[in-house]
Short mmCIF file of C-alpha atoms in Angstrom, two decimals:
data_model
loop_
_atom_site.label_atom_id
_atom_site.label_comp_id
_atom_site.label_asym_id
_atom_site.label_seq_id
_atom_site.Cartn_x
_atom_site.Cartn_y
_atom_site.Cartn_z
CA MET A 1 -0.07 -0.46 -0.16
CA LYS A 2 1.02 3.65 -0.76
CA ALA A 3 2.16 5.66 2.43
CA LYS A 4 0.58 8.62 2.65
CA GLN A 5 1.39 12.24 3.90
CA THR A 6 -1.38 12.29 6.51
CA VAL A 7 -2.89 8.88 7.45
CA TYR A 8 -6.63 9.25 9.23
CA VAL A 9 -6.92 6.14 12.01
CA ASP A 10 -9.96 5.29 13.29
CA GLN A 11 -10.10 1.80 13.74
CA PHE A 12 -8.83 -0.16 17.15
CA THR A 13 -7.12 -3.85 17.61
CA ASN A 14 -9.47 -6.55 20.15
CA GLY A 15 -6.27 -5.52 22.62
CA ILE A 16 -3.62 -7.98 21.67
CA LEU A 17 -0.43 -5.94 19.76
CA ASP A 18 0.48 -8.57 17.48
CA PRO A 19 3.64 -7.83 14.66
CA GLU A 20 2.62 -10.69 12.94
CA LYS A 21 -0.86 -9.05 11.86
CA PRO A 22 -0.35 -6.75 8.44
CA MET A 23 -1.29 -3.23 8.88
CA ASP A 24 -3.35 -1.50 7.52
CA TYR A 25 -2.17 2.25 7.68
CA PHE A 26 0.66 3.78 6.16
CA VAL A 27 2.59 6.50 6.87
CA LYS A 28 5.73 8.44 4.86
CA ASP A 29 8.73 9.69 6.56
CA GLY A 30 7.80 13.07 8.50
CA GLY A 31 3.92 12.44 7.59
CA PHE A 32 1.05 13.00 10.03
CA ILE A 33 -0.96 10.35 11.82
CA VAL A 34 -4.77 11.76 12.66
CA ALA A 35 -6.24 9.44 15.70
CA ASN A 36 -9.79 9.28 17.42
CA THR A 37 -8.91 7.21 20.51
CA ALA A 38 -10.42 5.63 22.21
CA PRO A 39 -11.30 5.07 26.47
CA GLY A 40 -8.65 3.35 27.77
CA CYS A 41 -9.14 1.31 31.28
CA TRP A 42 -12.73 0.71 32.70
CA GLY A 43 -13.99 0.33 29.22
CA PRO A 44 -12.10 -2.09 28.26
CA MET A 45 -12.06 -3.76 31.73
CA ILE A 46 -16.08 -4.48 31.40
CA THR A 47 -15.82 -6.08 28.01
CA PRO A 48 -15.04 -9.15 28.19
CA GLU A 49 -14.53 -9.62 24.29
CA LEU A 50 -11.43 -7.62 24.61
CA LYS A 51 -7.78 -9.25 25.52
CA GLY A 52 -5.66 -6.68 26.63
CA GLY A 53 -7.12 -4.29 29.30
CA HIS A 54 -7.14 -1.23 26.58
CA GLU A 55 -8.59 -0.40 23.22
CA VAL A 56 -5.41 1.04 21.58
CA THR A 57 -4.95 2.03 17.25
CA LYS A 58 -4.50 -0.22 14.84
CA PRO A 59 -0.84 0.13 14.49
CA VAL A 60 0.90 2.14 11.30
CA TYR A 61 3.70 1.13 9.39
CA VAL A 62 6.32 4.27 8.85
CA GLU A 63 7.70 4.40 5.58
CA GLY A 64 11.82 3.87 5.77
CA ALA A 65 11.77 2.74 9.27
CA GLU A 66 13.78 -0.84 9.97
CA ILE A 67 14.48 -3.00 12.69
CA GLY A 68 16.87 -1.17 14.60
CA ASP A 69 16.08 2.48 13.80
CA ALA A 70 13.91 4.41 16.28
CA LEU A 71 10.93 6.71 15.47
CA ALA A 72 10.26 10.30 17.11
CA ILE A 73 6.60 10.54 17.31
CA HIS A 74 6.09 14.57 17.67
CA ILE A 75 3.01 15.37 19.71
CA LYS A 76 1.10 18.62 18.04
CA ASN A 77 -2.04 18.17 19.27
CA ILE A 78 -4.26 16.37 22.01
CA ASP A 79 -7.77 16.97 22.01
CA VAL A 80 -10.57 15.15 24.84
CA THR A 81 -13.87 14.82 23.10
CA SER A 82 -15.64 13.25 25.69
CA THR A 83 -18.10 15.35 28.32
CA VAL A 84 -18.28 13.15 30.95
CA THR A 85 -16.33 10.35 31.90
CA GLY A 86 -15.87 7.84 35.90
CA SER A 87 -13.23 6.26 36.96
CA GLY A 88 -12.05 4.72 40.64
CA ASN A 89 -10.02 2.04 41.93
CA ASP A 90 -10.24 -1.37 41.01
CA LYS A 91 -10.76 -5.06 41.96
CA SER A 92 -11.06 -7.92 40.08
CA VAL A 93 -14.17 -10.40 40.51
CA GLY A 94 -13.41 -14.34 41.38
CA GLY A 95 -14.39 -16.80 38.79
CA ARG A 96 -14.80 -14.34 36.13
CA PHE A 97 -11.07 -15.33 34.47
CA THR A 98 -8.39 -17.78 34.25
CA GLY A 99 -5.54 -15.92 35.05
CA ASP A 100 -5.78 -12.71 34.08
CA PRO A 101 -8.78 -10.56 34.45
CA PHE A 102 -7.50 -8.38 31.24
CA VAL A 103 -6.90 -10.64 29.28
CA ASP A 104 -9.08 -13.78 29.85
CA ALA A 105 -12.33 -12.95 31.23
CA LYS A 106 -15.17 -15.70 31.18
CA CYS A 107 -18.44 -16.35 31.73
CA PRO A 108 -18.82 -17.69 35.37
CA ASN A 109 -22.15 -19.48 34.08
CA CYS A 110 -21.55 -20.83 30.56
CA GLY A 111 -17.73 -20.95 30.42
CA ILE A 112 -17.14 -18.82 27.28
CA VAL A 113 -13.32 -16.98 27.28
CA ASN A 114 -13.31 -13.56 26.20
CA PRO A 115 -17.42 -13.90 25.45
CA LYS A 116 -19.40 -10.93 23.83
CA SER A 117 -21.89 -8.75 25.99
CA ILE A 118 -24.70 -7.28 26.45
CA ILE A 119 -25.71 -4.22 28.57
CA LYS A 120 -29.01 -4.04 30.81
CA GLY A 121 -29.89 -1.16 32.65
CA ILE A 122 -27.32 1.01 34.89
CA GLY A 123 -25.01 -0.32 37.72
CA GLU A 124 -22.24 -2.68 38.35
CA LYS A 125 -24.42 -5.79 37.16
CA ALA A 126 -25.20 -4.18 34.03
CA VAL A 127 -22.92 -6.53 32.00
CA HIS A 128 -24.71 -9.32 30.63
CA CYS A 129 -23.12 -12.67 28.89
CA ALA A 130 -24.44 -12.06 25.50
CA ASN A 131 -25.03 -16.01 25.42
CA CYS A 132 -26.69 -16.77 28.77
CA ASP A 133 -26.95 -13.51 30.25
CA ALA A 134 -25.38 -14.31 33.39
CA ASP A 135 -23.67 -11.07 35.43
CA ILE A 136 -19.82 -11.27 33.58
CA THR A 137 -17.89 -7.99 34.62
CA PRO A 138 -14.36 -8.95 35.81
CA PHE A 139 -14.23 -5.64 37.56
CA VAL A 140 -15.88 -3.89 39.82
CA PHE A 141 -15.21 -0.37 41.84
CA THR A 142 -13.89 -0.20 45.30
CA HIS A 143 -14.21 3.53 45.47
CA ALA A 144 -14.87 5.61 41.87
CA TYR A 145 -16.50 9.07 40.65
CA SER A 146 -18.12 10.26 37.51
CA MET A 147 -16.72 13.43 36.49
CA ALA A 148 -17.97 16.07 34.05
CA PHE A 149 -15.93 18.86 32.07
CA ASN A 150 -16.35 22.57 30.97
CA ASP A 151 -16.53 23.63 27.20
CA GLU A 152 -13.28 24.70 27.38
CA LYS A 153 -12.25 21.12 28.51
CA SER A 154 -10.21 22.87 31.55
CA ILE A 155 -12.36 22.06 34.51
CA GLY A 156 -13.48 18.77 35.67
CA LEU A 157 -16.64 18.03 38.43
CA THR A 158 -17.59 15.33 40.08
CA LEU A 159 -20.94 14.23 39.75
CA ASN A 160 -23.75 13.30 42.36
CA LYS A 161 -25.60 10.43 42.18
CA GLN A 162 -28.51 11.60 40.08
CA ALA A 163 -26.33 13.03 37.69
CA ALA A 164 -24.41 9.97 37.66
CA GLU A 165 -27.46 7.59 36.88
CA LEU A 166 -28.51 10.30 34.43
CA VAL A 167 -25.44 9.97 32.04
CA ALA A 168 -25.20 6.26 33.05
CA LYS A 169 -28.12 6.14 30.46
CA ASP A 170 -26.36 7.13 27.34
CA GLY A 171 -22.48 6.49 28.40
CA ARG A 172 -20.78 6.25 24.63
CA ARG A 173 -22.39 9.57 23.93
CA TYR A 174 -21.14 11.51 26.69
CA MET A 175 -17.74 9.58 26.64
CA ASN A 176 -17.86 10.17 22.66
CA THR A 177 -16.81 6.91 22.10
CA PRO A 178 -15.51 6.39 18.27
CA GLU A 179 -18.00 4.32 16.29
CA ALA A 180 -15.60 1.78 16.16
CA SER A 181 -15.18 0.66 19.18
CA ILE A 182 -16.25 -2.56 20.52
CA GLN A 183 -16.25 -1.48 24.27
CA ASN A 184 -19.05 -0.86 27.02
CA SER A 185 -19.14 2.49 28.66
CA ILE A 186 -17.92 2.49 32.62
CA LEU A 187 -20.55 5.75 32.81
CA THR A 188 -23.02 2.35 32.76
CA PHE A 189 -22.06 1.75 35.94
CA ALA A 190 -22.51 5.18 37.74
CA PRO A 191 -19.87 6.05 40.00
CA HIS A 192 -20.42 8.29 42.62
CA ASP A 193 -18.51 8.45 45.47
CA MET A 194 -16.85 11.59 46.30
CA PRO A 195 -19.58 14.38 44.40
CA GLY A 196 -18.08 17.94 43.90
CA VAL A 197 -14.50 17.83 43.86
CA ILE A 198 -12.85 20.37 40.91
CA ALA A 199 -10.09 18.57 38.95
CA ARG A 200 -7.69 20.91 36.54
CA LEU A 201 -7.36 18.86 32.68
CA ARG A 202 -3.90 18.48 31.69
CA PRO A 203 -4.45 15.56 28.92
CA PHE A 204 -1.71 13.51 27.91
CA LEU A 205 -1.83 9.77 26.45
CA GLY A 206 -1.29 6.94 28.28
CA GLN A 207 -0.60 4.35 25.54
CA LEU A 208 1.83 5.90 22.40
CA GLY A 209 4.42 3.27 21.17
CA THR A 210 5.94 1.32 18.83
CA THR A 211 4.37 -2.49 18.24
CA PRO A 212 6.66 -5.01 20.08
CA ALA A 213 8.84 -7.72 18.82
CA ARG A 214 6.14 -10.45 19.76
CA ALA A 215 2.27 -10.45 20.64
CA PHE A 216 1.90 -8.73 23.85
CA PRO A 217 -2.39 -7.63 25.37
CA ASP A 218 -1.40 -3.68 24.84
CA SER A 219 -1.93 -2.78 28.54
CA HIS A 220 0.76 -5.27 29.44
CA ASN A 221 3.65 -3.68 27.00
CA ALA A 222 5.93 -2.41 29.88
CA GLY A 223 7.71 -4.05 32.51
CA ASP A 224 5.30 -3.64 35.51
CA PHE A 225 1.90 -5.08 33.84
CA GLY A 226 4.32 -7.20 31.74
CA GLN A 227 4.47 -8.89 34.98
CA PHE A 228 1.42 -10.79 34.90
CA LEU A 229 2.33 -12.69 32.11
CA LEU A 230 5.36 -14.17 33.20
CA GLY A 231 3.82 -18.11 32.91
CA ALA A 232 0.69 -17.40 32.35
CA PRO A 233 -2.05 -19.44 31.55
CA HIS A 234 -3.27 -18.00 28.47
CA ASP A 235 -1.83 -17.64 24.33
CA TYR A 236 0.38 -14.54 25.82
CA GLY A 237 2.02 -16.19 28.34
CA MET A 238 5.93 -15.94 28.66
CA THR A 239 9.41 -15.64 30.32
CA GLU A 240 11.38 -13.25 31.35
CA LEU A 241 13.87 -13.05 28.01
CA GLU A 242 10.61 -12.95 26.05
CA LEU A 243 9.22 -9.83 28.04
CA GLU A 244 12.34 -7.84 26.82
CA ASP A 245 10.64 -7.74 22.97
CA ARG A 246 8.29 -5.00 24.86
CA THR A 247 8.29 -1.55 23.68
CA ASP A 248 6.80 0.46 26.98
CA GLY A 249 4.24 2.12 24.72
CA HIS A 250 2.11 1.38 28.05
CA MET A 251 3.81 3.95 30.24
CA ASP A 252 1.29 6.72 31.74
CA ILE A 253 3.42 9.26 32.28
CA ASN A 254 1.36 12.73 32.37
CA ARG A 255 4.97 14.43 30.47
CA VAL A 256 3.78 11.89 26.95
CA ARG A 257 1.46 15.40 26.06
CA THR A 258 0.86 18.26 23.73
CA GLY A 259 4.61 19.54 22.92
CA ALA A 260 6.77 16.89 23.79
CA ILE A 261 8.40 14.27 21.37
CA LEU A 262 8.37 10.22 22.15
CA ILE A 263 12.01 8.69 20.36
CA CYS A 264 10.49 4.87 20.27
CA PRO A 265 12.71 2.08 18.81
CA VAL A 266 11.58 -0.08 16.14
CA LYS A 267 11.36 -3.83 16.90
CA VAL A 268 9.42 -4.30 14.06
CA GLU A 269 9.15 -3.75 9.88
CA GLY A 270 7.81 -0.11 9.95
CA GLY A 271 7.59 0.49 13.69
CA GLY A 272 4.05 0.44 13.64
CA VAL A 273 2.83 3.01 16.03
CA TYR A 274 -0.01 2.98 17.80
CA LEU A 275 -2.00 5.26 21.02
CA GLY A 276 -4.38 5.43 23.21
CA ASP A 277 -5.89 5.48 26.58
CA MET A 278 -5.91 8.93 26.80
CA HIS A 279 -5.83 10.88 30.15
CA ALA A 280 -8.11 14.09 30.99
CA MET A 281 -5.29 14.52 33.97
CA GLN A 282 -3.35 12.98 36.62
CA GLY A 283 -0.64 13.38 39.29
CA ASN A 284 2.27 11.26 38.94
CA GLY A 285 2.02 7.51 39.73
CA GLU A 286 -1.24 7.36 38.86
CA ILE A 287 -1.87 6.04 42.12
CA ALA A 288 -5.70 4.90 42.28
CA GLY A 289 -4.54 2.41 39.40
CA HIS A 290 -6.90 4.30 37.02
CA THR A 291 -7.88 7.53 36.24
CA ALA A 292 -10.01 9.79 34.00
CA ASP A 293 -9.99 8.21 30.77
CA VAL A 294 -11.31 10.45 27.87
CA SER A 295 -12.22 9.96 24.11
CA GLY A 296 -9.88 12.35 21.94
CA ILE A 297 -8.90 13.52 18.60
CA VAL A 298 -4.65 13.39 18.31
CA ASN A 299 -2.31 14.66 15.88
CA LEU A 300 1.11 13.35 15.64
CA GLN A 301 4.41 14.05 13.15
CA VAL A 302 6.63 10.79 12.88
CA THR A 303 10.39 10.95 11.67
CA VAL A 304 12.59 7.88 11.10
CA LEU A 305 16.01 7.60 12.97
CA LYS A 306 18.16 6.40 11.12
CA LYS A 307 20.20 3.75 13.17
CA VAL A 308 19.57 5.02 16.66
CA THR A 309 19.09 2.14 18.30
CA LEU A 310 17.12 1.98 21.63
CA ASP A 311 16.21 -0.65 24.18
CA GLY A 312 13.21 1.99 25.10
CA PRO A 313 11.46 4.89 25.13
CA ILE A 314 13.20 8.31 25.35
CA LEU A 315 10.92 11.32 26.42
CA LEU A 316 11.66 14.79 25.74
CA PRO A 317 9.30 16.65 27.40
CA VAL A 318 8.43 20.05 27.16
CA ARG A 319 10.19 22.55 28.97
CA GLU A 320 8.01 23.61 31.73
CA ASP A 321 7.83 19.42 32.37
CA LEU A 322 11.61 19.14 33.06
CA PRO A 323 13.02 18.50 36.48
CA TYR A 324 14.56 22.14 37.54
CA LEU A 325 17.88 20.82 37.79
CA ALA A 326 17.60 19.06 33.99
CA GLN A 327 16.40 22.55 32.56
CA PRO A 328 18.76 24.35 30.04
CA PHE A 329 20.99 27.05 31.30
CA THR A 330 20.04 30.55 30.51
CA GLU A 331 22.97 32.61 29.22
CA GLU A 332 23.31 34.50 32.47
CA GLU A 333 24.17 31.40 34.45
CA LYS A 334 26.39 29.86 30.90
CA ILE A 335 28.82 33.70 32.19
CA GLN A 336 28.53 32.54 35.96
CA ALA A 337 29.52 29.16 35.23
CA SER A 338 32.36 30.61 32.80
CA SER A 339 33.31 33.16 35.48
CA LEU A 340 33.94 29.82 37.82
CA SER A 341 35.61 28.15 35.23
CA LYS A 342 38.30 31.25 35.07
CA VAL A 343 39.05 31.25 38.88
CA TRP A 344 39.62 27.18 38.88
CA LYS A 345 41.27 26.85 35.68
CA VAL A 346 39.12 24.36 34.00
CA GLU A 347 39.03 25.10 30.71
CA GLU A 348 36.51 23.37 29.14
CA ILE A 349 33.10 23.68 30.21
CA GLU A 350 30.81 20.57 28.97
CA GLU A 351 27.70 21.59 26.85
CA SER A 352 24.39 19.46 27.88
CA TYR A 353 21.27 19.01 26.96
CA PRO A 354 18.16 17.32 28.52
CA ILE A 355 16.62 14.00 28.30
CA SER A 356 14.69 11.41 29.98
CA PHE A 357 14.93 8.21 29.72
CA VAL A 358 11.87 5.69 30.31
CA GLY A 359 12.45 2.52 32.28
CA SER A 360 9.89 0.24 33.91
CA GLY A 361 10.47 -3.16 35.83
CA ALA A 362 8.14 -4.87 38.49
CA ASP A 363 8.56 -2.14 40.98
CA LEU A 364 10.03 0.99 41.01
CA ASN A 365 13.93 0.29 41.47
CA LYS A 366 13.77 -1.97 39.66
CA ALA A 367 12.05 0.74 36.46
CA THR A 368 14.89 3.02 37.54
CA THR A 369 17.81 0.36 37.56
CA ASN A 370 16.31 -0.23 34.09
CA GLY A 371 16.16 3.10 32.63
CA LEU A 372 19.96 4.01 34.73
CA GLU A 373 20.71 0.64 32.02
CA ARG A 374 18.94 2.06 29.24
CA ALA A 375 20.97 5.37 29.31
CA ALA A 376 24.34 3.87 30.19
CA ASN A 377 24.05 1.46 26.93
CA LEU A 378 22.60 4.06 24.68
CA PHE A 379 25.46 6.17 25.70
CA GLY A 380 27.83 3.72 25.89
CA ILE A 381 28.84 5.08 29.82
CA THR A 382 28.87 3.56 33.27
CA VAL A 383 25.56 3.07 35.03
CA PRO A 384 27.41 5.45 37.96
CA GLU A 385 27.96 7.84 35.89
CA VAL A 386 24.28 8.32 34.88
CA MET A 387 23.72 8.05 38.17
CA ASN A 388 25.85 10.98 39.39
CA ARG A 389 24.23 12.88 36.54
CA ALA A 390 20.90 12.34 37.01
CA THR A 391 21.61 13.24 41.15
CA ILE A 392 23.12 16.87 39.93
CA THR A 393 21.67 17.37 37.14
CA GLY A 394 18.26 15.40 36.63
CA SER A 395 15.76 13.31 38.60
CA ILE A 396 13.97 10.29 38.85
CA GLU A 397 10.48 10.90 38.13
CA ILE A 398 7.69 8.55 38.79
CA GLY A 399 5.66 7.71 35.75
CA ARG A 400 3.43 4.96 37.07
CA HIS A 401 3.24 2.83 39.96
CA PRO A 402 4.11 0.21 40.28
CA GLY A 403 7.19 0.33 38.25
CA MET A 404 7.33 3.21 35.42
CA VAL A 405 9.74 6.01 35.70
CA THR A 406 11.41 8.81 33.80
CA VAL A 407 15.45 8.91 34.63
CA THR A 408 15.98 12.58 33.08
CA PHE A 409 19.63 14.69 33.15
CA LEU A 410 21.30 17.05 31.35
CA ALA A 411 23.63 14.77 28.58
CA PRO A 412 26.65 16.37 27.02
CA LYS A 413 26.54 17.30 23.36
CA THR A 414 29.15 14.92 22.14
CA TYR A 415 26.82 12.36 24.28
CA LEU A 416 24.11 12.69 22.04
CA GLN A 417 26.31 13.53 18.70
CA ALA A 418 27.61 10.44 18.50
CA LYS A 419 24.19 8.52 18.59
CA GLY A 420 22.64 10.65 16.30
CA LEU A 421 20.00 12.34 18.63
CA LEU A 422 21.65 15.84 18.86
CA GLU A 423 19.53 17.42 16.24
CA ILE A 424 16.44 16.53 17.79
CA VAL A 425 17.02 17.59 21.13
CA LYS A 426 18.26 20.36 20.37
CA LYS A 427 15.41 21.77 18.17
CA GLN A 428 13.10 20.61 21.13
CA TYR A 429 15.05 23.04 23.61
CA ASN A 430 17.35 25.75 22.02
CA GLY A 431 16.40 29.08 22.84
CA TYR A 432 15.64 28.20 26.20
CA SER A 433 15.28 31.44 29.00
CA LYS A 434 13.48 31.65 31.87
CA GLU A 435 11.14 34.29 30.49
CA ASP A 436 9.72 31.61 28.40
CA ASN A 437 8.07 29.75 31.38
#
């Protein structure tokens, strides 16, 4: 199929990222991907037919992207289209899955795995097996809320029982669920445990990345959620070594937002860019396990970085999202450093730029180690050097609890240049001044 300058994506996977399946969308190097994304997390979680815990877009083949390259994904715009959403902390329901409620949900009555479902009424018992009519939701809430947004999509307000039950009767409309999405609306459950809470919107993508080298349930394409796949009884069980085929597309890092650039490894021909799980807002850690999932329109630009071989994603956040110590130096600060160098006779002053390495693992300690090692491996330096640089010129920040972090530091210009990253990093951060904030 001929690659296009702009592709419009409105089709979704069944929850599985499968490198063996042919890609339906083809975009040119430097072209644009415009996608209407479906809500993540809770909608798919109460739709047993889906096999991955999310419902992400079908992957896009990028012309010229080969295994061992990288793809720079420039996030041009993210617009929330939902007017109401629902979310909260979860618990799984025993007897309604075989090994993993995100992947192999089953009807407790007729035993069908990944059964189709129908909605009858509202509330947590509204999801029924299309075959035998049993209550089949694999998840319920422990504490939850419905939240409405203003027209400007700047403020959200959690709803009371009366309002939550009103929107529950027409959840897909209030969520603006895309037509091709098969997920049930979580608004059907009418959650309303903490009415009257105000929250600011800052939308970002919980899922953005490239297709892994083996078939993964989409929400498990990460080092922490991937732990559920180790020795799992379903078709997607794998070993620790096989888990390394992931691309960490499920990050839930709130800095993956408009203006940021995500640099992703290419592990299959064409890269296979996919996205979804848009969130209206989230504090670092996504500590409740879920946040306000929404539908939305996303505009991305993708460029191929030849022979930039990565172990995992690199994030170039917008300037205001950088840790204080990792912000590019102002001209005044450079003058001060130059004066100091003359006092101490330090002849060469390092030129450096911000960079964030995504790390994931079974817990936050392992995720941090993973991020440190990815940085060290790329630049051909030691982990202790990365530790020192992240300590005095950066920060370790939680993306998602229990095991997703960013390792951010100021990397020397020479390191970036040697790995073909200098141009894109300089373009993201050149011209920085304190006035820009």
